[in-house]
Amino acid sequence: MNEERKTALKNIYNSGWGYFKDLQNSVGNEILSEFVSVGFIICGYTRKKKTWRISNLGKSYVQDLDLA
C-alpha cells in the first residue's frame, strides 16, 4: 500500500464516519472506490444524504499497520 492510501486510510480511521460527499472530496474517487470494494468502508443513507463509516476490517487493518 502506497503512502497516499495509508494517509487516506489513517484519516478515515480518525474520522470514523461522515457524509460520503465530504469523504469523496478529501480522498478522491479512486481510493474511495477501492476502500469500499475491499470492505474498509460501509455506506449508508440518511433521509437526505449518503453516509459512510469505517468497518471493523478497516479498523483492524489500520491497527495492524500501526497507522493509528
PDB file of N, CA and C in Angstrom:
ATOM      1  N   MET A   1       0.855  -1.173   0.000  1.00  0.00           N
ATOM      2  CA  MET A   1       0.000   0.000   0.000  1.00  0.00           C
ATOM      3  C   MET A   1       0.901   1.237   0.000  1.00  0.00           C
ATOM      4  N   ASN A   2       0.642   2.150  -0.928  1.00  0.00           N
ATOM      5  CA  ASN A   2       1.481   3.342  -1.029  1.00  0.00           C
ATOM      6  C   ASN A   2       1.109   4.378   0.044  1.00  0.00           C
ATOM      7  N   GLU A   3       1.923   5.405   0.146  1.00  0.00           N
ATOM      8  CA  GLU A   3       1.751   6.415   1.199  1.00  0.00           C
ATOM      9  C   GLU A   3       0.435   7.177   1.087  1.00  0.00           C
ATOM     10  N   GLU A   4      -0.005   7.435  -0.141  1.00  0.00           N
ATOM     11  CA  GLU A   4      -1.264   8.156  -0.338  1.00  0.00           C
ATOM     12  C   GLU A   4      -2.433   7.368   0.240  1.00  0.00           C
ATOM     13  N   ARG A   5      -2.449   6.075   0.010  1.00  0.00           N
ATOM     14  CA  ARG A   5      -3.522   5.224   0.524  1.00  0.00           C
ATOM     15  C   ARG A   5      -3.422   5.071   2.042  1.00  0.00           C
ATOM     16  N   LYS A   6      -2.205   4.959   2.553  1.00  0.00           N
ATOM     17  CA  LYS A   6      -2.030   4.871   4.007  1.00  0.00           C
ATOM     18  C   LYS A   6      -2.535   6.129   4.691  1.00  0.00           C
ATOM     19  N   THR A   7      -2.208   7.288   4.122  1.00  0.00           N
ATOM     20  CA  THR A   7      -2.661   8.552   4.686  1.00  0.00           C
ATOM     21  C   THR A   7      -4.178   8.655   4.634  1.00  0.00           C
ATOM     22  N   ALA A   8      -4.767   8.268   3.518  1.00  0.00           N
ATOM     23  CA  ALA A   8      -6.223   8.303   3.372  1.00  0.00           C
ATOM     24  C   ALA A   8      -6.888   7.382   4.392  1.00  0.00           C
ATOM     25  N   LEU A   9      -6.348   6.174   4.551  1.00  0.00           N
ATOM     26  CA  LEU A   9      -6.922   5.214   5.490  1.00  0.00           C
ATOM     27  C   LEU A   9      -6.786   5.707   6.929  1.00  0.00           C
ATOM     28  N   LYS A  10      -5.673   6.333   7.233  1.00  0.00           N
ATOM     29  CA  LYS A  10      -5.479   6.893   8.574  1.00  0.00           C
ATOM     30  C   LYS A  10      -6.497   8.005   8.841  1.00  0.00           C
ATOM     31  N   ASN A  11      -6.738   8.863   7.864  1.00  0.00           N
ATOM     32  CA  ASN A  11      -7.732   9.929   8.011  1.00  0.00           C
ATOM     33  C   ASN A  11      -9.144   9.363   8.179  1.00  0.00           C
ATOM     34  N   ILE A  12      -9.438   8.321   7.438  1.00  0.00           N
ATOM     35  CA  ILE A  12     -10.738   7.663   7.548  1.00  0.00           C
ATOM     36  C   ILE A  12     -10.895   7.053   8.942  1.00  0.00           C
ATOM     37  N   TYR A  13      -9.848   6.433   9.422  1.00  0.00           N
ATOM     38  CA  TYR A  13      -9.857   5.823  10.760  1.00  0.00           C
ATOM     39  C   TYR A  13     -10.105   6.890  11.826  1.00  0.00           C
ATOM     40  N   ASN A  14      -9.413   8.017  11.708  1.00  0.00           N
ATOM     41  CA  ASN A  14      -9.549   9.079  12.700  1.00  0.00           C
ATOM     42  C   ASN A  14     -10.915   9.753  12.645  1.00  0.00           C
ATOM     43  N   SER A  15     -11.493   9.849  11.445  1.00  0.00           N
ATOM     44  CA  SER A  15     -12.821  10.462  11.308  1.00  0.00           C
ATOM     45  C   SER A  15     -13.912   9.519  11.790  1.00  0.00           C
ATOM     46  N   GLY A  16     -13.821   8.265  11.381  1.00  0.00           N
ATOM     47  CA  GLY A  16     -14.776   7.255  11.822  1.00  0.00           C
ATOM     48  C   GLY A  16     -16.056   7.167  11.015  1.00  0.00           C
ATOM     49  N   TRP A  17     -16.651   8.295  10.693  1.00  0.00           N
ATOM     50  CA  TRP A  17     -17.919   8.314   9.960  1.00  0.00           C
ATOM     51  C   TRP A  17     -18.161   9.716   9.436  1.00  0.00           C
ATOM     52  N   GLY A  18     -19.132   9.828   8.522  1.00  0.00           N
ATOM     53  CA  GLY A  18     -19.478  11.144   7.983  1.00  0.00           C
ATOM     54  C   GLY A  18     -20.292  11.030   6.708  1.00  0.00           C
ATOM     55  N   TYR A  19     -20.374  12.142   6.005  1.00  0.00           N
ATOM     56  CA  TYR A  19     -21.096  12.167   4.735  1.00  0.00           C
ATOM     57  C   TYR A  19     -20.174  11.720   3.605  1.00  0.00           C
ATOM     58  N   PHE A  20     -20.726  10.926   2.709  1.00  0.00           N
ATOM     59  CA  PHE A  20     -19.966  10.329   1.614  1.00  0.00           C
ATOM     60  C   PHE A  20     -19.337  11.397   0.725  1.00  0.00           C
ATOM     61  N   LYS A  21     -20.060  12.443   0.422  1.00  0.00           N
ATOM     62  CA  LYS A  21     -19.566  13.505  -0.461  1.00  0.00           C
ATOM     63  C   LYS A  21     -18.334  14.190   0.133  1.00  0.00           C
ATOM     64  N   ASP A  22     -18.331  14.404   1.446  1.00  0.00           N
ATOM     65  CA  ASP A  22     -17.174  15.012   2.110  1.00  0.00           C
ATOM     66  C   ASP A  22     -15.950  14.109   2.006  1.00  0.00           C
ATOM     67  N   LEU A  23     -16.158  12.816   2.206  1.00  0.00           N
ATOM     68  CA  LEU A  23     -15.050  11.867   2.095  1.00  0.00           C
ATOM     69  C   LEU A  23     -14.550  11.792   0.660  1.00  0.00           C
ATOM     70  N   GLN A  24     -15.462  11.824  -0.274  1.00  0.00           N
ATOM     71  CA  GLN A  24     -15.117  11.793  -1.690  1.00  0.00           C
ATOM     72  C   GLN A  24     -14.240  12.992  -2.053  1.00  0.00           C
ATOM     73  N   ASN A  25     -14.560  14.139  -1.510  1.00  0.00           N
ATOM     74  CA  ASN A  25     -13.771  15.345  -1.770  1.00  0.00           C
ATOM     75  C   ASN A  25     -12.389  15.281  -1.135  1.00  0.00           C
ATOM     76  N   SER A  26     -12.277  14.632   0.011  1.00  0.00           N
ATOM     77  CA  SER A  26     -10.982  14.612   0.702  1.00  0.00           C
ATOM     78  C   SER A  26     -10.049  13.503   0.213  1.00  0.00           C
ATOM     79  N   VAL A  27     -10.583  12.334  -0.155  1.00  0.00           N
ATOM     80  CA  VAL A  27      -9.711  11.231  -0.580  1.00  0.00           C
ATOM     81  C   VAL A  27      -9.681  10.989  -2.071  1.00  0.00           C
ATOM     82  N   GLY A  28     -10.715  11.366  -2.772  1.00  0.00           N
ATOM     83  CA  GLY A  28     -10.776  11.136  -4.207  1.00  0.00           C
ATOM     84  C   GLY A  28     -11.563   9.882  -4.550  1.00  0.00           C
ATOM     85  N   ASN A  29     -12.070   9.847  -5.764  1.00  0.00           N
ATOM     86  CA  ASN A  29     -12.942   8.750  -6.199  1.00  0.00           C
ATOM     87  C   ASN A  29     -12.239   7.403  -6.283  1.00  0.00           C
ATOM     88  N   GLU A  30     -11.013   7.398  -6.790  1.00  0.00           N
ATOM     89  CA  GLU A  30     -10.304   6.130  -7.000  1.00  0.00           C
ATOM     90  C   GLU A  30     -10.043   5.400  -5.684  1.00  0.00           C
ATOM     91  N   ILE A  31      -9.474   6.103  -4.725  1.00  0.00           N
ATOM     92  CA  ILE A  31      -9.161   5.475  -3.438  1.00  0.00           C
ATOM     93  C   ILE A  31     -10.447   5.104  -2.707  1.00  0.00           C
ATOM     94  N   LEU A  32     -11.428   5.975  -2.763  1.00  0.00           N
ATOM     95  CA  LEU A  32     -12.703   5.703  -2.112  1.00  0.00           C
ATOM     96  C   LEU A  32     -13.348   4.442  -2.679  1.00  0.00           C
ATOM     97  N   SER A  33     -13.344   4.296  -3.984  1.00  0.00           N
ATOM     98  CA  SER A  33     -13.908   3.095  -4.622  1.00  0.00           C
ATOM     99  C   SER A  33     -13.159   1.844  -4.193  1.00  0.00           C
ATOM    100  N   GLU A  34     -11.841   1.937  -4.123  1.00  0.00           N
ATOM    101  CA  GLU A  34     -11.036   0.787  -3.689  1.00  0.00           C
ATOM    102  C   GLU A  34     -11.380   0.385  -2.258  1.00  0.00           C
ATOM    103  N   PHE A  35     -11.465   1.363  -1.367  1.00  0.00           N
ATOM    104  CA  PHE A  35     -11.740   1.065   0.036  1.00  0.00           C
ATOM    105  C   PHE A  35     -13.142   0.507   0.247  1.00  0.00           C
ATOM    106  N   VAL A  36     -14.101   0.979  -0.528  1.00  0.00           N
ATOM    107  CA  VAL A  36     -15.456   0.422  -0.449  1.00  0.00           C
ATOM    108  C   VAL A  36     -15.440  -1.014  -0.975  1.00  0.00           C
ATOM    109  N   SER A  37     -14.722  -1.260  -2.069  1.00  0.00           N
ATOM    110  CA  SER A  37     -14.672  -2.588  -2.685  1.00  0.00           C
ATOM    111  C   SER A  37     -14.043  -3.638  -1.775  1.00  0.00           C
ATOM    112  N   VAL A  38     -12.983  -3.263  -1.071  1.00  0.00           N
ATOM    113  CA  VAL A  38     -12.315  -4.243  -0.199  1.00  0.00           C
ATOM    114  C   VAL A  38     -12.980  -4.351   1.162  1.00  0.00           C
ATOM    115  N   GLY A  39     -13.930  -3.460   1.456  1.00  0.00           N
ATOM    116  CA  GLY A  39     -14.684  -3.575   2.698  1.00  0.00           C
ATOM    117  C   GLY A  39     -14.177  -2.728   3.841  1.00  0.00           C
ATOM    118  N   PHE A  40     -13.320  -1.766   3.574  1.00  0.00           N
ATOM    119  CA  PHE A  40     -12.841  -0.872   4.630  1.00  0.00           C
ATOM    120  C   PHE A  40     -13.894   0.165   5.012  1.00  0.00           C
ATOM    121  N   ILE A  41     -14.796   0.463   4.094  1.00  0.00           N
ATOM    122  CA  ILE A  41     -15.822   1.483   4.307  1.00  0.00           C
ATOM    123  C   ILE A  41     -17.196   0.873   4.059  1.00  0.00           C
ATOM    124  N   ILE A  42     -18.125   1.182   4.958  1.00  0.00           N
ATOM    125  CA  ILE A  42     -19.508   0.746   4.822  1.00  0.00           C
ATOM    126  C   ILE A  42     -20.358   1.986   4.523  1.00  0.00           C
ATOM    127  N   CYS A  43     -21.183   1.892   3.509  1.00  0.00           N
ATOM    128  CA  CYS A  43     -22.018   3.022   3.101  1.00  0.00           C
ATOM    129  C   CYS A  43     -23.434   2.854   3.627  1.00  0.00           C
ATOM    130  N   GLY A  44     -24.071   3.987   3.852  1.00  0.00           N
ATOM    131  CA  GLY A  44     -25.455   4.001   4.300  1.00  0.00           C
ATOM    132  C   GLY A  44     -26.123   5.273   3.825  1.00  0.00           C
ATOM    133  N   TYR A  45     -27.328   5.515   4.315  1.00  0.00           N
ATOM    134  CA  TYR A  45     -28.084   6.692   3.884  1.00  0.00           C
ATOM    135  C   TYR A  45     -28.856   7.297   5.047  1.00  0.00           C
ATOM    136  N   THR A  46     -28.941   8.618   5.041  1.00  0.00           N
ATOM    137  CA  THR A  46     -29.900   9.306   5.886  1.00  0.00           C
ATOM    138  C   THR A  46     -31.056   9.685   4.972  1.00  0.00           C
ATOM    139  N   ARG A  47     -31.971  10.451   5.455  1.00  0.00           N
ATOM    140  CA  ARG A  47     -33.083  10.875   4.603  1.00  0.00           C
ATOM    141  C   ARG A  47     -32.621  11.795   3.484  1.00  0.00           C
ATOM    142  N   LYS A  48     -31.477  12.481   3.700  1.00  0.00           N
ATOM    143  CA  LYS A  48     -31.047  13.479   2.736  1.00  0.00           C
ATOM    144  C   LYS A  48     -29.750  13.150   2.013  1.00  0.00           C
ATOM    145  N   LYS A  49     -28.826  12.437   2.660  1.00  0.00           N
ATOM    146  CA  LYS A  49     -27.502  12.236   2.075  1.00  0.00           C
ATOM    147  C   LYS A  49     -26.985  10.823   2.287  1.00  0.00           C
ATOM    148  N   LYS A  50     -26.040  10.449   1.427  1.00  0.00           N
ATOM    149  CA  LYS A  50     -25.332   9.186   1.557  1.00  0.00           C
ATOM    150  C   LYS A  50     -24.267   9.348   2.640  1.00  0.00           C
ATOM    151  N   THR A  51     -24.099   8.333   3.470  1.00  0.00           N
ATOM    152  CA  THR A  51     -23.147   8.389   4.573  1.00  0.00           C
ATOM    153  C   THR A  51     -22.153   7.233   4.482  1.00  0.00           C
ATOM    154  N   TRP A  52     -21.135   7.291   5.331  1.00  0.00           N
ATOM    155  CA  TRP A  52     -20.141   6.214   5.393  1.00  0.00           C
ATOM    156  C   TRP A  52     -19.681   6.054   6.837  1.00  0.00           C
ATOM    157  N   ARG A  53     -19.092   4.888   7.109  1.00  0.00           N
ATOM    158  CA  ARG A  53     -18.389   4.640   8.360  1.00  0.00           C
ATOM    159  C   ARG A  53     -17.297   3.625   8.090  1.00  0.00           C
ATOM    160  N   ILE A  54     -16.267   3.647   8.912  1.00  0.00           N
ATOM    161  CA  ILE A  54     -15.194   2.678   8.738  1.00  0.00           C
ATOM    162  C   ILE A  54     -15.657   1.329   9.295  1.00  0.00           C
ATOM    163  N   SER A  55     -15.308   0.264   8.624  1.00  0.00           N
ATOM    164  CA  SER A  55     -15.711  -1.071   9.058  1.00  0.00           C
ATOM    165  C   SER A  55     -14.710  -1.608  10.084  1.00  0.00           C
ATOM    166  N   ASN A  56     -15.072  -2.709  10.712  1.00  0.00           N
ATOM    167  CA  ASN A  56     -14.153  -3.366  11.647  1.00  0.00           C
ATOM    168  C   ASN A  56     -12.903  -3.844  10.912  1.00  0.00           C
ATOM    169  N   LEU A  57     -13.074  -4.277   9.677  1.00  0.00           N
ATOM    170  CA  LEU A  57     -11.925  -4.691   8.866  1.00  0.00           C
ATOM    171  C   LEU A  57     -10.979  -3.522   8.649  1.00  0.00           C
ATOM    172  N   GLY A  58     -11.526  -2.364   8.332  1.00  0.00           N
ATOM    173  CA  GLY A  58     -10.714  -1.168   8.140  1.00  0.00           C
ATOM    174  C   GLY A  58      -9.973  -0.784   9.405  1.00  0.00           C
ATOM    175  N   LYS A  59     -10.660  -0.848  10.541  1.00  0.00           N
ATOM    176  CA  LYS A  59     -10.023  -0.539  11.822  1.00  0.00           C
ATOM    177  C   LYS A  59      -8.887  -1.510  12.120  1.00  0.00           C
ATOM    178  N   SER A  60      -9.141  -2.782  11.900  1.00  0.00           N
ATOM    179  CA  SER A  60      -8.120  -3.807  12.151  1.00  0.00           C
ATOM    180  C   SER A  60      -6.902  -3.611  11.266  1.00  0.00           C
ATOM    181  N   TYR A  61      -7.133  -3.266  10.017  1.00  0.00           N
ATOM    182  CA  TYR A  61      -6.048  -3.053   9.075  1.00  0.00           C
ATOM    183  C   TYR A  61      -5.164  -1.884   9.505  1.00  0.00           C
ATOM    184  N   VAL A  62      -5.800  -0.797   9.935  1.00  0.00           N
ATOM    185  CA  VAL A  62      -5.050   0.366  10.415  1.00  0.00           C
ATOM    186  C   VAL A  62      -4.230  -0.003  11.644  1.00  0.00           C
ATOM    187  N   GLN A  63      -4.829  -0.727  12.558  1.00  0.00           N
ATOM    188  CA  GLN A  63      -4.138  -1.126  13.774  1.00  0.00           C
ATOM    189  C   GLN A  63      -2.991  -2.096  13.474  1.00  0.00           C
ATOM    190  N   ASP A  64      -3.202  -3.019  12.548  1.00  0.00           N
ATOM    191  CA  ASP A  64      -2.147  -3.969  12.173  1.00  0.00           C
ATOM    192  C   ASP A  64      -0.951  -3.273  11.528  1.00  0.00           C
ATOM    193  N   LEU A  65      -1.211  -2.217  10.761  1.00  0.00           N
ATOM    194  CA  LEU A  65      -0.133  -1.464  10.106  1.00  0.00           C
ATOM    195  C   LEU A  65       0.478  -0.406  11.018  1.00  0.00           C
ATOM    196  N   ASP A  66      -0.066  -0.281  12.227  1.00  0.00           N
ATOM    197  CA  ASP A  66       0.404   0.717  13.194  1.00  0.00           C
ATOM    198  C   ASP A  66       0.279   2.141  12.653  1.00  0.00           C
ATOM    199  N   LEU A  67      -0.845   2.437  12.007  1.00  0.00           N
ATOM    200  CA  LEU A  67      -1.079   3.767  11.469  1.00  0.00           C
ATOM    201  C   LEU A  67      -1.827   4.664  12.457  1.00  0.00           C
ATOM    202  N   ALA A  68      -2.450   4.047  13.444  1.00  0.00           N
ATOM    203  CA  ALA A  68      -3.279   4.824  14.383  1.00  0.00           C
ATOM    204  C   ALA A  68      -2.461   5.633  15.352  1.00  0.00           C
TER     205      ALA A  68
END
